[in-house]
């Protein structure tokens, strides 16, 4: 068995690994509630499904341009302008197989050995692995529950060095649900103006899921003078329950979009033609259902926060966005070798979650509350019993 040095630098995605494990157990008849993956449980809206069926019936089953059809890019431009306040012509937009592929290509196309990428921790599992695969070094920017899992402008500036190439920004954030308010993003922009070599990857995929009542603040919209250095990533997976369709969209400077498409032309080629038709319907159709989804997620969040905080030894802050709670289990860790062992213990008791260490955290776990109330209640009861 011979693998490349680049592959040897990374670990498999622990979110997908845990989810695959839970799926296998369920297929074997084991009763497991999977709260490991971040995936809305709601059905994909019917008009989106219909658009996919129509695309099939119309024979839209062939190659499209590598970065998506013109119509798809126009629909993405509509989304960026309407939902994020980012005005981007289609030359500044590309479409990929999920937001993950856009991030992968952006990093692969721009960094190499010796480069550094600042990754706020806890981070989404794939950010540091993509950076390592590209040969660069992820530089953790630690945050904690005490500061709402948000870094300040001053903390960011202290981490920027001559080799810094990117800052990863993710608001609302996975795995903590942290939301950066406008003022914090403006202060971060002020720091970045002083460091013209640093690019900013703003992952706004959870933008529709904010529970504070405040509108989403997109970094690129707040700091338009930095547009030449900002790549904003979004998609339909979380907003329209379309994870399986694999459509991500990115808006950024034309040179970067072209670089990403160059890579994509050799990697996967165009994103799925049927999925593009579905995503056009998602962006162009009604967004009204989102209000109801958001309210349901908010109620689920409250349910999980209350149930988890009632378990002796566990605690979680109230996340402002996305659909995850980052649970601290430090008081219980004398009973487990590490949080991976804690995760296996919970799996043995019928609940799949992801250990905090997968996200650059420790002594805890991420729980996704994108499941119905009954399953969330049952899962929390199982966790309480497993740890009693
Ligand atoms: N973003 C989701 C999660 O964190 C999907 C799985 C993945 O790609 O990591 O669970």
mmCIF file of C-alpha atoms and ligand atoms in Angstrom:
data_model
loop_
_atom_site.group_PDB
_atom_site.id
_atom_site.type_symbol
_atom_site.label_atom_id
_atom_site.label_comp_id
_atom_site.label_asym_id
_atom_site.label_seq_id
_atom_site.Cartn_x
_atom_site.Cartn_y
_atom_site.Cartn_z
ATOM 1 C CA UNK A 1 0.000 0.000 0.000
ATOM 2 C CA UNK A 2 1.601 3.236 -1.129
ATOM 3 C CA UNK A 3 -0.077 6.591 -0.550
ATOM 4 C CA UNK A 4 1.138 10.083 -1.331
ATOM 5 C CA UNK A 5 2.842 12.262 1.284
ATOM 6 C CA UNK A 6 -0.014 14.732 0.819
ATOM 7 C CA UNK A 7 -2.584 12.083 1.739
ATOM 8 C CA UNK A 8 -0.500 10.962 4.695
ATOM 9 C CA UNK A 9 -0.721 14.473 6.125
ATOM 10 C CA UNK A 10 -4.489 14.334 6.612
ATOM 11 C CA UNK A 11 -7.095 12.370 8.578
ATOM 12 C CA UNK A 12 -10.455 11.237 7.198
ATOM 13 C CA UNK A 13 -13.428 13.538 7.810
ATOM 14 C CA UNK A 14 -14.739 12.573 11.223
ATOM 15 C CA UNK A 15 -18.196 13.995 10.596
ATOM 16 C CA UNK A 16 -18.709 11.760 7.601
ATOM 17 C CA UNK A 17 -16.922 8.798 9.259
ATOM 18 C CA UNK A 18 -19.198 8.909 12.313
ATOM 19 C CA UNK A 19 -22.271 9.286 10.143
ATOM 20 C CA UNK A 20 -21.247 6.348 7.940
ATOM 21 C CA UNK A 21 -20.703 4.266 11.075
ATOM 22 C CA UNK A 22 -24.167 5.153 12.420
ATOM 23 C CA UNK A 23 -25.721 4.337 9.027
ATOM 24 C CA UNK A 24 -24.021 0.906 8.973
ATOM 25 C CA UNK A 25 -25.203 0.161 12.502
ATOM 26 C CA UNK A 26 -28.755 1.111 11.554
ATOM 27 C CA UNK A 27 -28.557 -1.089 8.456
ATOM 28 C CA UNK A 28 -27.547 -3.934 10.793
ATOM 29 C CA UNK A 29 -30.703 -3.328 12.797
ATOM 30 C CA UNK A 30 -29.068 -1.432 15.694
ATOM 31 C CA UNK A 31 -31.189 1.388 17.120
ATOM 32 C CA UNK A 32 -28.949 4.474 16.739
ATOM 33 C CA UNK A 33 -30.052 8.101 16.634
ATOM 34 C CA UNK A 34 -27.576 9.937 14.441
ATOM 35 C CA UNK A 35 -26.921 13.496 15.538
ATOM 36 C CA UNK A 36 -23.468 13.458 14.006
ATOM 37 C CA UNK A 37 -23.972 15.004 10.619
ATOM 38 C CA UNK A 38 -25.091 18.542 9.955
ATOM 39 C CA UNK A 39 -28.000 17.948 7.651
ATOM 40 C CA UNK A 40 -31.533 19.351 7.838
ATOM 41 C CA UNK A 41 -34.045 16.527 8.267
ATOM 42 C CA UNK A 42 -36.790 18.498 6.465
ATOM 43 C CA UNK A 43 -37.900 17.279 3.044
ATOM 44 C CA UNK A 44 -36.453 19.153 0.069
ATOM 45 C CA UNK A 45 -39.174 21.621 -1.076
ATOM 46 C CA UNK A 46 -41.505 20.076 -3.712
ATOM 47 C CA UNK A 47 -40.837 22.759 -6.360
ATOM 48 C CA UNK A 48 -37.137 21.888 -6.184
ATOM 49 C CA UNK A 49 -37.836 18.181 -6.632
ATOM 50 C CA UNK A 50 -40.120 19.000 -9.540
ATOM 51 C CA UNK A 51 -37.371 21.056 -11.219
ATOM 52 C CA UNK A 52 -34.990 18.081 -10.975
ATOM 53 C CA UNK A 53 -37.617 15.761 -12.513
ATOM 54 C CA UNK A 54 -38.315 18.218 -15.317
ATOM 55 C CA UNK A 55 -34.583 18.528 -16.041
ATOM 56 C CA UNK A 56 -34.403 14.747 -16.407
ATOM 57 C CA UNK A 57 -37.479 14.635 -18.639
ATOM 58 C CA UNK A 58 -36.044 17.422 -20.784
ATOM 59 C CA UNK A 59 -32.794 15.529 -21.224
ATOM 60 C CA UNK A 60 -30.572 17.884 -19.254
ATOM 61 C CA UNK A 61 -28.236 14.966 -18.694
ATOM 62 C CA UNK A 62 -25.068 16.105 -20.435
ATOM 63 C CA UNK A 63 -21.971 18.133 -19.573
ATOM 64 C CA UNK A 64 -22.472 21.775 -18.706
ATOM 65 C CA UNK A 65 -19.772 24.464 -18.524
ATOM 66 C CA UNK A 66 -17.266 23.534 -15.784
ATOM 67 C CA UNK A 67 -18.315 26.289 -13.377
ATOM 68 C CA UNK A 68 -22.055 25.835 -13.995
ATOM 69 C CA UNK A 69 -24.530 27.003 -16.647
ATOM 70 C CA UNK A 70 -25.106 30.736 -17.217
ATOM 71 C CA UNK A 71 -28.600 30.310 -15.810
ATOM 72 C CA UNK A 72 -27.186 28.632 -12.699
ATOM 73 C CA UNK A 73 -24.673 31.446 -12.218
ATOM 74 C CA UNK A 74 -27.444 34.028 -12.624
ATOM 75 C CA UNK A 75 -29.498 32.246 -9.969
ATOM 76 C CA UNK A 76 -26.451 32.223 -7.682
ATOM 77 C CA UNK A 77 -25.947 35.960 -8.366
ATOM 78 C CA UNK A 78 -29.569 36.522 -7.323
ATOM 79 C CA UNK A 79 -28.909 34.591 -4.093
ATOM 80 C CA UNK A 80 -25.730 36.515 -3.283
ATOM 81 C CA UNK A 81 -27.437 39.885 -3.886
ATOM 82 C CA UNK A 82 -30.796 39.144 -2.225
ATOM 83 C CA UNK A 83 -29.699 37.005 0.721
ATOM 84 C CA UNK A 84 -26.152 38.180 1.458
ATOM 85 C CA UNK A 85 -26.046 41.726 0.066
ATOM 86 C CA UNK A 86 -23.140 40.829 -2.232
ATOM 87 C CA UNK A 87 -23.328 42.205 -5.778
ATOM 88 C CA UNK A 88 -21.353 39.828 -7.991
ATOM 89 C CA UNK A 89 -21.536 39.516 -11.784
ATOM 90 C CA UNK A 90 -21.544 35.953 -13.106
ATOM 91 C CA UNK A 91 -17.832 36.229 -14.038
ATOM 92 C CA UNK A 92 -17.191 36.398 -10.294
ATOM 93 C CA UNK A 93 -19.247 33.301 -9.473
ATOM 94 C CA UNK A 94 -18.552 29.591 -9.724
ATOM 95 C CA UNK A 95 -20.600 26.511 -8.875
ATOM 96 C CA UNK A 96 -19.220 23.278 -7.489
ATOM 97 C CA UNK A 97 -20.176 19.929 -5.984
ATOM 98 C CA UNK A 98 -21.035 21.352 -2.579
ATOM 99 C CA UNK A 99 -19.416 24.216 -0.695
ATOM 100 C CA UNK A 100 -16.698 21.783 0.359
ATOM 101 C CA UNK A 101 -15.406 21.448 -3.197
ATOM 102 C CA UNK A 102 -15.303 25.234 -3.624
ATOM 103 C CA UNK A 103 -13.231 25.552 -0.446
ATOM 104 C CA UNK A 104 -10.962 22.689 -1.502
ATOM 105 C CA UNK A 105 -10.297 24.241 -4.886
ATOM 106 C CA UNK A 106 -9.802 27.762 -3.531
ATOM 107 C CA UNK A 107 -7.160 26.588 -1.071
ATOM 108 C CA UNK A 108 -5.474 24.139 -3.451
ATOM 109 C CA UNK A 109 -5.266 26.858 -6.089
ATOM 110 C CA UNK A 110 -3.596 29.435 -3.879
ATOM 111 C CA UNK A 111 -1.339 27.950 -1.183
ATOM 112 C CA UNK A 112 1.725 25.761 -1.004
ATOM 113 C CA UNK A 113 4.544 24.821 1.285
ATOM 114 C CA UNK A 114 5.464 27.555 3.742
ATOM 115 C CA UNK A 115 2.091 29.277 3.547
ATOM 116 C CA UNK A 116 -0.125 29.632 6.591
ATOM 117 C CA UNK A 117 -3.895 29.706 6.904
ATOM 118 C CA UNK A 118 -5.508 31.064 10.049
ATOM 119 C CA UNK A 119 -8.287 28.728 11.128
ATOM 120 C CA UNK A 120 -10.401 29.769 14.128
ATOM 121 C CA UNK A 121 -10.835 26.846 16.534
ATOM 122 C CA UNK A 122 -13.084 24.981 17.121
ATOM 123 C CA UNK A 123 -13.198 24.620 13.334
ATOM 124 C CA UNK A 124 -15.209 22.701 10.808
ATOM 125 C CA UNK A 125 -13.345 19.411 10.331
ATOM 126 C CA UNK A 126 -12.323 19.890 6.734
ATOM 127 C CA UNK A 127 -10.701 23.367 6.915
ATOM 128 C CA UNK A 128 -7.350 22.319 8.435
ATOM 129 C CA UNK A 129 -7.217 19.043 6.517
ATOM 130 C CA UNK A 130 -7.630 20.835 3.168
ATOM 131 C CA UNK A 131 -4.881 23.277 4.165
ATOM 132 C CA UNK A 132 -2.545 20.421 5.129
ATOM 133 C CA UNK A 133 -3.316 18.525 1.948
ATOM 134 C CA UNK A 134 -2.296 21.618 -0.023
ATOM 135 C CA UNK A 135 1.058 21.576 1.801
ATOM 136 C CA UNK A 136 0.412 24.671 3.923
ATOM 137 C CA UNK A 137 0.023 24.970 7.710
ATOM 138 C CA UNK A 138 -3.233 25.652 9.531
ATOM 139 C CA UNK A 139 -2.653 28.183 12.320
ATOM 140 C CA UNK A 140 -5.285 27.767 15.055
ATOM 141 C CA UNK A 141 -6.901 30.892 16.408
ATOM 142 C CA UNK A 142 -8.334 29.652 19.689
ATOM 143 C CA UNK A 143 -11.759 30.703 20.877
ATOM 144 C CA UNK A 144 -13.729 29.461 23.862
ATOM 145 C CA UNK A 145 -17.263 29.352 25.220
ATOM 146 C CA UNK A 146 -16.313 32.306 27.463
ATOM 147 C CA UNK A 147 -16.014 34.642 24.461
ATOM 148 C CA UNK A 148 -18.934 33.069 22.607
ATOM 149 C CA UNK A 149 -16.487 31.072 20.460
ATOM 150 C CA UNK A 150 -15.557 34.294 18.641
ATOM 151 C CA UNK A 151 -12.117 35.807 18.162
ATOM 152 C CA UNK A 152 -11.529 39.539 18.404
ATOM 153 C CA UNK A 153 -9.833 41.744 15.829
ATOM 154 C CA UNK A 154 -6.829 42.083 18.171
ATOM 155 C CA UNK A 155 -6.492 38.303 18.557
ATOM 156 C CA UNK A 156 -6.580 37.955 14.786
ATOM 157 C CA UNK A 157 -3.896 40.570 14.238
ATOM 158 C CA UNK A 158 -1.600 38.807 16.713
ATOM 159 C CA UNK A 159 -1.736 35.672 14.532
ATOM 160 C CA UNK A 160 -1.070 37.312 11.180
ATOM 161 C CA UNK A 161 2.496 36.850 10.002
ATOM 162 C CA UNK A 162 4.456 37.264 6.773
ATOM 163 C CA UNK A 163 3.357 33.815 5.591
ATOM 164 C CA UNK A 164 -0.346 34.217 6.285
ATOM 165 C CA UNK A 165 -2.273 33.621 3.070
ATOM 166 C CA UNK A 166 -5.884 33.129 4.197
ATOM 167 C CA UNK A 167 -8.220 33.700 7.103
ATOM 168 C CA UNK A 168 -11.136 31.261 7.361
ATOM 169 C CA UNK A 169 -14.283 33.003 8.578
ATOM 170 C CA UNK A 170 -17.422 31.000 9.283
ATOM 171 C CA UNK A 171 -20.494 32.790 10.602
ATOM 172 C CA UNK A 172 -22.854 31.286 11.680
ATOM 173 C CA UNK A 173 -20.195 28.754 12.589
ATOM 174 C CA UNK A 174 -19.882 25.011 12.543
ATOM 175 C CA UNK A 175 -19.429 23.426 15.137
ATOM 176 C CA UNK A 176 -20.228 26.189 17.670
ATOM 177 C CA UNK A 177 -23.129 28.114 16.147
ATOM 178 C CA UNK A 178 -21.217 31.345 16.846
ATOM 179 C CA UNK A 179 -22.459 34.377 14.929
ATOM 180 C CA UNK A 180 -20.191 37.385 14.357
ATOM 181 C CA UNK A 181 -22.157 40.618 14.633
ATOM 182 C CA UNK A 182 -21.603 43.458 12.171
ATOM 183 C CA UNK A 183 -19.332 45.479 14.455
ATOM 184 C CA UNK A 184 -16.949 42.556 15.014
ATOM 185 C CA UNK A 185 -16.714 41.888 11.283
ATOM 186 C CA UNK A 186 -16.065 45.579 10.606
ATOM 187 C CA UNK A 187 -13.232 45.516 13.163
ATOM 188 C CA UNK A 188 -11.827 42.357 11.546
ATOM 189 C CA UNK A 189 -11.993 44.134 8.176
ATOM 190 C CA UNK A 190 -10.033 47.031 9.649
ATOM 191 C CA UNK A 191 -7.221 44.638 10.628
ATOM 192 C CA UNK A 192 -7.230 42.927 7.241
ATOM 193 C CA UNK A 193 -6.877 46.265 5.435
ATOM 194 C CA UNK A 194 -3.452 46.495 7.034
ATOM 195 C CA UNK A 195 -2.457 43.071 5.636
ATOM 196 C CA UNK A 196 -3.019 43.174 1.888
ATOM 197 C CA UNK A 197 -1.552 39.715 1.228
ATOM 198 C CA UNK A 198 -4.222 37.932 3.280
ATOM 199 C CA UNK A 199 -7.238 36.466 1.481
ATOM 200 C CA UNK A 200 -10.499 35.904 3.338
ATOM 201 C CA UNK A 201 -12.641 32.823 2.916
ATOM 202 C CA UNK A 202 -16.073 33.675 4.246
ATOM 203 C CA UNK A 203 -18.122 30.499 4.591
ATOM 204 C CA UNK A 204 -21.700 31.772 4.866
ATOM 205 C CA UNK A 205 -23.458 28.469 4.234
ATOM 206 C CA UNK A 206 -25.516 28.773 7.461
ATOM 207 C CA UNK A 207 -26.653 32.357 6.773
ATOM 208 C CA UNK A 208 -30.420 31.574 6.826
ATOM 209 C CA UNK A 209 -30.136 30.011 10.278
ATOM 210 C CA UNK A 210 -29.665 32.857 12.753
ATOM 211 C CA UNK A 211 -31.840 32.872 15.881
ATOM 212 C CA UNK A 212 -31.047 36.308 17.321
ATOM 213 C CA UNK A 213 -33.450 38.179 15.065
ATOM 214 C CA UNK A 214 -30.529 40.147 13.601
ATOM 215 C CA UNK A 215 -30.049 39.937 9.836
ATOM 216 C CA UNK A 216 -27.081 37.984 8.526
ATOM 217 C CA UNK A 217 -23.909 40.070 8.222
ATOM 218 C CA UNK A 218 -21.809 38.912 5.275
ATOM 219 C CA UNK A 219 -18.185 39.995 5.460
ATOM 220 C CA UNK A 220 -17.939 40.781 1.724
ATOM 221 C CA UNK A 221 -21.021 43.009 1.909
ATOM 222 C CA UNK A 222 -19.708 44.871 4.957
ATOM 223 C CA UNK A 223 -16.234 45.453 3.517
ATOM 224 C CA UNK A 224 -16.795 45.962 -0.224
ATOM 225 C CA UNK A 225 -13.369 47.619 -0.587
ATOM 226 C CA UNK A 226 -11.823 44.215 0.229
ATOM 227 C CA UNK A 227 -13.832 42.441 -2.499
ATOM 228 C CA UNK A 228 -10.684 41.624 -4.463
ATOM 229 C CA UNK A 229 -9.584 39.391 -1.581
ATOM 230 C CA UNK A 230 -12.807 37.795 -0.348
ATOM 231 C CA UNK A 231 -14.292 34.501 -1.460
ATOM 232 C CA UNK A 232 -17.806 33.969 -0.114
ATOM 233 C CA UNK A 233 -19.047 30.389 -0.123
ATOM 234 C CA UNK A 234 -22.714 29.483 0.109
ATOM 235 C CA UNK A 235 -25.080 26.859 -1.241
ATOM 236 C CA UNK A 236 -28.414 25.110 -1.044
ATOM 237 C CA UNK A 237 -27.516 22.195 1.260
ATOM 238 C CA UNK A 238 -28.540 23.829 4.513
ATOM 239 C CA UNK A 239 -31.014 26.435 3.253
ATOM 240 C CA UNK A 240 -33.082 24.054 1.098
ATOM 241 C CA UNK A 241 -32.314 20.641 2.651
ATOM 242 C CA UNK A 242 -30.430 19.626 -0.488
ATOM 243 C CA UNK A 243 -27.268 18.042 0.933
ATOM 244 C CA UNK A 244 -27.408 15.098 -1.464
ATOM 245 C CA UNK A 245 -27.669 17.310 -4.542
ATOM 246 C CA UNK A 246 -24.131 18.616 -3.900
ATOM 247 C CA UNK A 247 -24.341 22.199 -5.088
ATOM 248 C CA UNK A 248 -22.155 24.933 -3.610
ATOM 249 C CA UNK A 249 -21.717 28.452 -4.958
ATOM 250 C CA UNK A 250 -18.827 30.861 -4.492
ATOM 251 C CA UNK A 251 -18.412 34.558 -5.269
ATOM 252 C CA UNK A 252 -15.015 36.213 -5.386
ATOM 253 C CA UNK A 253 -12.447 37.979 -7.539
ATOM 254 C CA UNK A 254 -12.409 36.839 -11.179
ATOM 255 C CA UNK A 255 -8.777 35.628 -10.991
ATOM 256 C CA UNK A 256 -9.625 33.308 -8.116
ATOM 257 C CA UNK A 257 -12.824 32.058 -9.724
ATOM 258 C CA UNK A 258 -10.837 31.247 -12.873
ATOM 259 C CA UNK A 259 -8.166 29.459 -10.842
ATOM 260 C CA UNK A 260 -10.811 27.375 -9.073
ATOM 261 C CA UNK A 261 -12.480 26.475 -12.354
ATOM 262 C CA UNK A 262 -9.124 25.493 -13.862
ATOM 263 C CA UNK A 263 -8.706 22.982 -11.053
ATOM 264 C CA UNK A 264 -12.333 21.853 -11.251
ATOM 265 C CA UNK A 265 -11.923 21.230 -15.003
ATOM 266 C CA UNK A 266 -9.469 18.442 -14.120
ATOM 267 C CA UNK A 267 -11.081 17.240 -10.890
ATOM 268 C CA UNK A 268 -14.802 16.716 -11.392
ATOM 269 C CA UNK A 269 -15.747 18.882 -14.357
ATOM 270 C CA UNK A 270 -19.162 20.464 -14.052
ATOM 271 C CA UNK A 271 -21.424 20.041 -11.031
ATOM 272 C CA UNK A 272 -24.323 17.630 -11.709
ATOM 273 C CA UNK A 273 -26.638 19.034 -14.409
ATOM 274 C CA UNK A 274 -29.813 17.817 -12.658
ATOM 275 C CA UNK A 275 -28.671 19.333 -9.377
ATOM 276 C CA UNK A 276 -28.022 22.653 -11.092
ATOM 277 C CA UNK A 277 -31.608 22.697 -12.378
ATOM 278 C CA UNK A 278 -32.833 21.960 -8.841
ATOM 279 C CA UNK A 279 -30.603 24.664 -7.331
ATOM 280 C CA UNK A 280 -31.893 27.247 -9.835
ATOM 281 C CA UNK A 281 -35.427 26.485 -8.640
ATOM 282 C CA UNK A 282 -34.229 26.724 -5.038
ATOM 283 C CA UNK A 283 -32.675 30.162 -5.483
ATOM 284 C CA UNK A 284 -35.357 31.565 -7.795
ATOM 285 C CA UNK A 285 -38.405 30.093 -6.043
ATOM 286 C CA UNK A 286 -40.053 31.068 -2.779
ATOM 287 C CA UNK A 287 -37.914 31.421 0.323
ATOM 288 C CA UNK A 288 -40.957 31.754 2.580
ATOM 289 C CA UNK A 289 -40.630 28.293 4.144
ATOM 290 C CA UNK A 290 -37.309 29.357 5.681
ATOM 291 C CA UNK A 291 -39.055 31.385 8.364
ATOM 292 C CA UNK A 292 -40.873 28.283 9.573
ATOM 293 C CA UNK A 293 -37.753 26.091 9.374
ATOM 294 C CA UNK A 294 -35.813 28.664 11.370
ATOM 295 C CA UNK A 295 -38.494 28.724 14.069
ATOM 296 C CA UNK A 296 -38.504 24.939 14.271
ATOM 297 C CA UNK A 297 -34.719 24.834 14.531
ATOM 298 C CA UNK A 298 -34.841 27.466 17.252
ATOM 299 C CA UNK A 299 -37.313 25.381 19.271
ATOM 300 C CA UNK A 300 -35.136 22.292 18.810
ATOM 301 C CA UNK A 301 -32.075 24.232 19.886
ATOM 302 C CA UNK A 302 -33.839 25.292 23.083
ATOM 303 C CA UNK A 303 -34.946 21.719 23.732
ATOM 304 C CA UNK A 304 -31.404 20.338 23.341
ATOM 305 C CA UNK A 305 -29.712 23.122 25.305
ATOM 306 C CA UNK A 306 -32.083 22.582 28.216
ATOM 307 C CA UNK A 307 -31.792 18.783 28.141
ATOM 308 C CA UNK A 308 -27.989 18.782 27.844
ATOM 309 C CA UNK A 309 -27.488 21.381 30.578
ATOM 310 C CA UNK A 310 -29.660 19.233 32.872
ATOM 311 C CA UNK A 311 -27.157 16.338 32.614
ATOM 312 C CA UNK A 312 -24.622 16.541 35.469
ATOM 313 C CA UNK A 313 -21.157 17.167 34.002
ATOM 314 C CA UNK A 314 -22.368 18.464 30.638
ATOM 315 C CA UNK A 315 -22.807 22.076 29.618
ATOM 316 C CA UNK A 316 -23.418 23.997 26.442
ATOM 317 C CA UNK A 317 -23.882 27.677 25.679
ATOM 318 C CA UNK A 318 -26.890 28.703 23.597
ATOM 319 C CA UNK A 319 -25.782 28.806 19.948
ATOM 320 C CA UNK A 320 -26.989 31.862 17.993
ATOM 321 C CA UNK A 321 -26.994 30.140 14.609
ATOM 322 C CA UNK A 322 -26.543 26.946 12.548
ATOM 323 C CA UNK A 323 -27.810 23.696 14.085
ATOM 324 C CA UNK A 324 -25.082 22.503 16.402
ATOM 325 C CA UNK A 325 -24.314 22.672 20.106
ATOM 326 C CA UNK A 326 -20.731 22.367 21.266
ATOM 327 C CA UNK A 327 -21.040 20.434 24.515
ATOM 328 C CA UNK A 328 -18.395 20.593 27.230
ATOM 329 C CA UNK A 329 -17.941 17.305 29.097
ATOM 330 C CA UNK A 330 -14.689 18.158 30.930
ATOM 331 C CA UNK A 331 -16.014 17.236 34.414
ATOM 332 C CA UNK A 332 -16.727 13.699 33.166
ATOM 333 C CA UNK A 333 -13.435 13.075 31.416
ATOM 334 C CA UNK A 334 -11.844 11.198 34.324
ATOM 335 C CA UNK A 335 -14.069 8.314 33.207
ATOM 336 C CA UNK A 336 -12.844 8.268 29.594
ATOM 337 C CA UNK A 337 -9.450 8.060 27.894
ATOM 338 C CA UNK A 338 -10.418 10.960 25.620
ATOM 339 C CA UNK A 339 -13.463 12.399 23.922
ATOM 340 C CA UNK A 340 -13.264 9.824 21.121
ATOM 341 C CA UNK A 341 -13.805 7.162 23.824
ATOM 342 C CA UNK A 342 -16.706 9.220 25.165
ATOM 343 C CA UNK A 343 -18.203 9.311 21.647
ATOM 344 C CA UNK A 344 -17.892 5.513 21.342
ATOM 345 C CA UNK A 345 -19.536 5.127 24.750
ATOM 346 C CA UNK A 346 -22.482 7.248 23.604
ATOM 347 C CA UNK A 347 -22.659 5.275 20.360
ATOM 348 C CA UNK A 348 -22.916 2.083 22.438
ATOM 349 C CA UNK A 349 -25.906 3.736 24.110
ATOM 350 C CA UNK A 350 -27.568 4.517 20.791
ATOM 351 C CA UNK A 351 -26.532 8.113 20.007
ATOM 352 C CA UNK A 352 -24.018 9.179 17.363
ATOM 353 C CA UNK A 353 -22.304 12.537 17.944
ATOM 354 C CA UNK A 354 -18.845 13.826 16.921
ATOM 355 C CA UNK A 355 -16.055 14.291 19.494
ATOM 356 C CA UNK A 356 -14.846 17.871 20.032
ATOM 357 C CA UNK A 357 -11.294 16.835 19.133
ATOM 358 C CA UNK A 358 -12.448 16.378 15.517
ATOM 359 C CA UNK A 359 -13.002 20.138 15.470
ATOM 360 C CA UNK A 360 -9.779 21.115 17.214
ATOM 361 C CA UNK A 361 -11.568 21.249 20.570
ATOM 362 C CA UNK A 362 -11.327 18.835 23.489
ATOM 363 C CA UNK A 363 -13.243 17.062 26.235
ATOM 364 C CA UNK A 364 -16.644 17.327 24.674
ATOM 365 C CA UNK A 365 -18.714 16.735 21.596
ATOM 366 C CA UNK A 366 -20.788 18.377 18.880
ATOM 367 C CA UNK A 367 -24.428 17.480 18.728
ATOM 368 C CA UNK A 368 -26.549 18.389 15.716
ATOM 369 C CA UNK A 369 -30.124 19.400 16.468
ATOM 370 C CA UNK A 370 -31.285 18.925 12.877
ATOM 371 C CA UNK A 371 -33.626 16.089 13.846
ATOM 372 C CA UNK A 372 -37.244 15.974 14.959
ATOM 373 C CA UNK A 373 -38.254 16.736 18.550
ATOM 374 C CA UNK A 374 -39.041 13.144 19.507
ATOM 375 C CA UNK A 375 -35.647 11.886 18.359
ATOM 376 C CA UNK A 376 -33.860 14.787 20.033
ATOM 377 C CA UNK A 377 -35.679 14.073 23.328
ATOM 378 C CA UNK A 378 -34.890 10.392 23.119
ATOM 379 C CA UNK A 379 -31.242 11.075 22.208
ATOM 380 C CA UNK A 380 -30.790 13.434 25.158
ATOM 381 C CA UNK A 381 -32.413 10.869 27.468
ATOM 382 C CA UNK A 382 -29.978 8.218 26.187
ATOM 383 C CA UNK A 383 -27.029 10.570 26.741
ATOM 384 C CA UNK A 384 -28.207 11.286 30.301
ATOM 385 C CA UNK A 385 -28.557 7.572 31.003
ATOM 386 C CA UNK A 386 -25.199 6.712 29.412
ATOM 387 C CA UNK A 387 -23.427 9.254 31.602
ATOM 388 C CA UNK A 388 -25.355 8.733 34.840
HETATM 389 N N1 LIG B 1 -21.023 20.235 7.188
HETATM 390 C C1 LIG B 1 -21.696 19.093 7.711
HETATM 391 C C2 LIG B 1 -21.168 18.697 9.073
HETATM 392 O O1 LIG B 1 -20.279 19.299 9.597
HETATM 393 C C3 LIG B 1 -21.700 17.986 6.722
HETATM 394 C C4 LIG B 1 -20.638 16.914 6.830
HETATM 395 C C5 LIG B 1 -19.312 17.372 6.358
HETATM 396 O O2 LIG B 1 -19.159 17.537 5.166
HETATM 397 O O3 LIG B 1 -18.459 17.584 7.220
HETATM 398 O O4 LIG B 1 -21.674 17.773 9.642
#
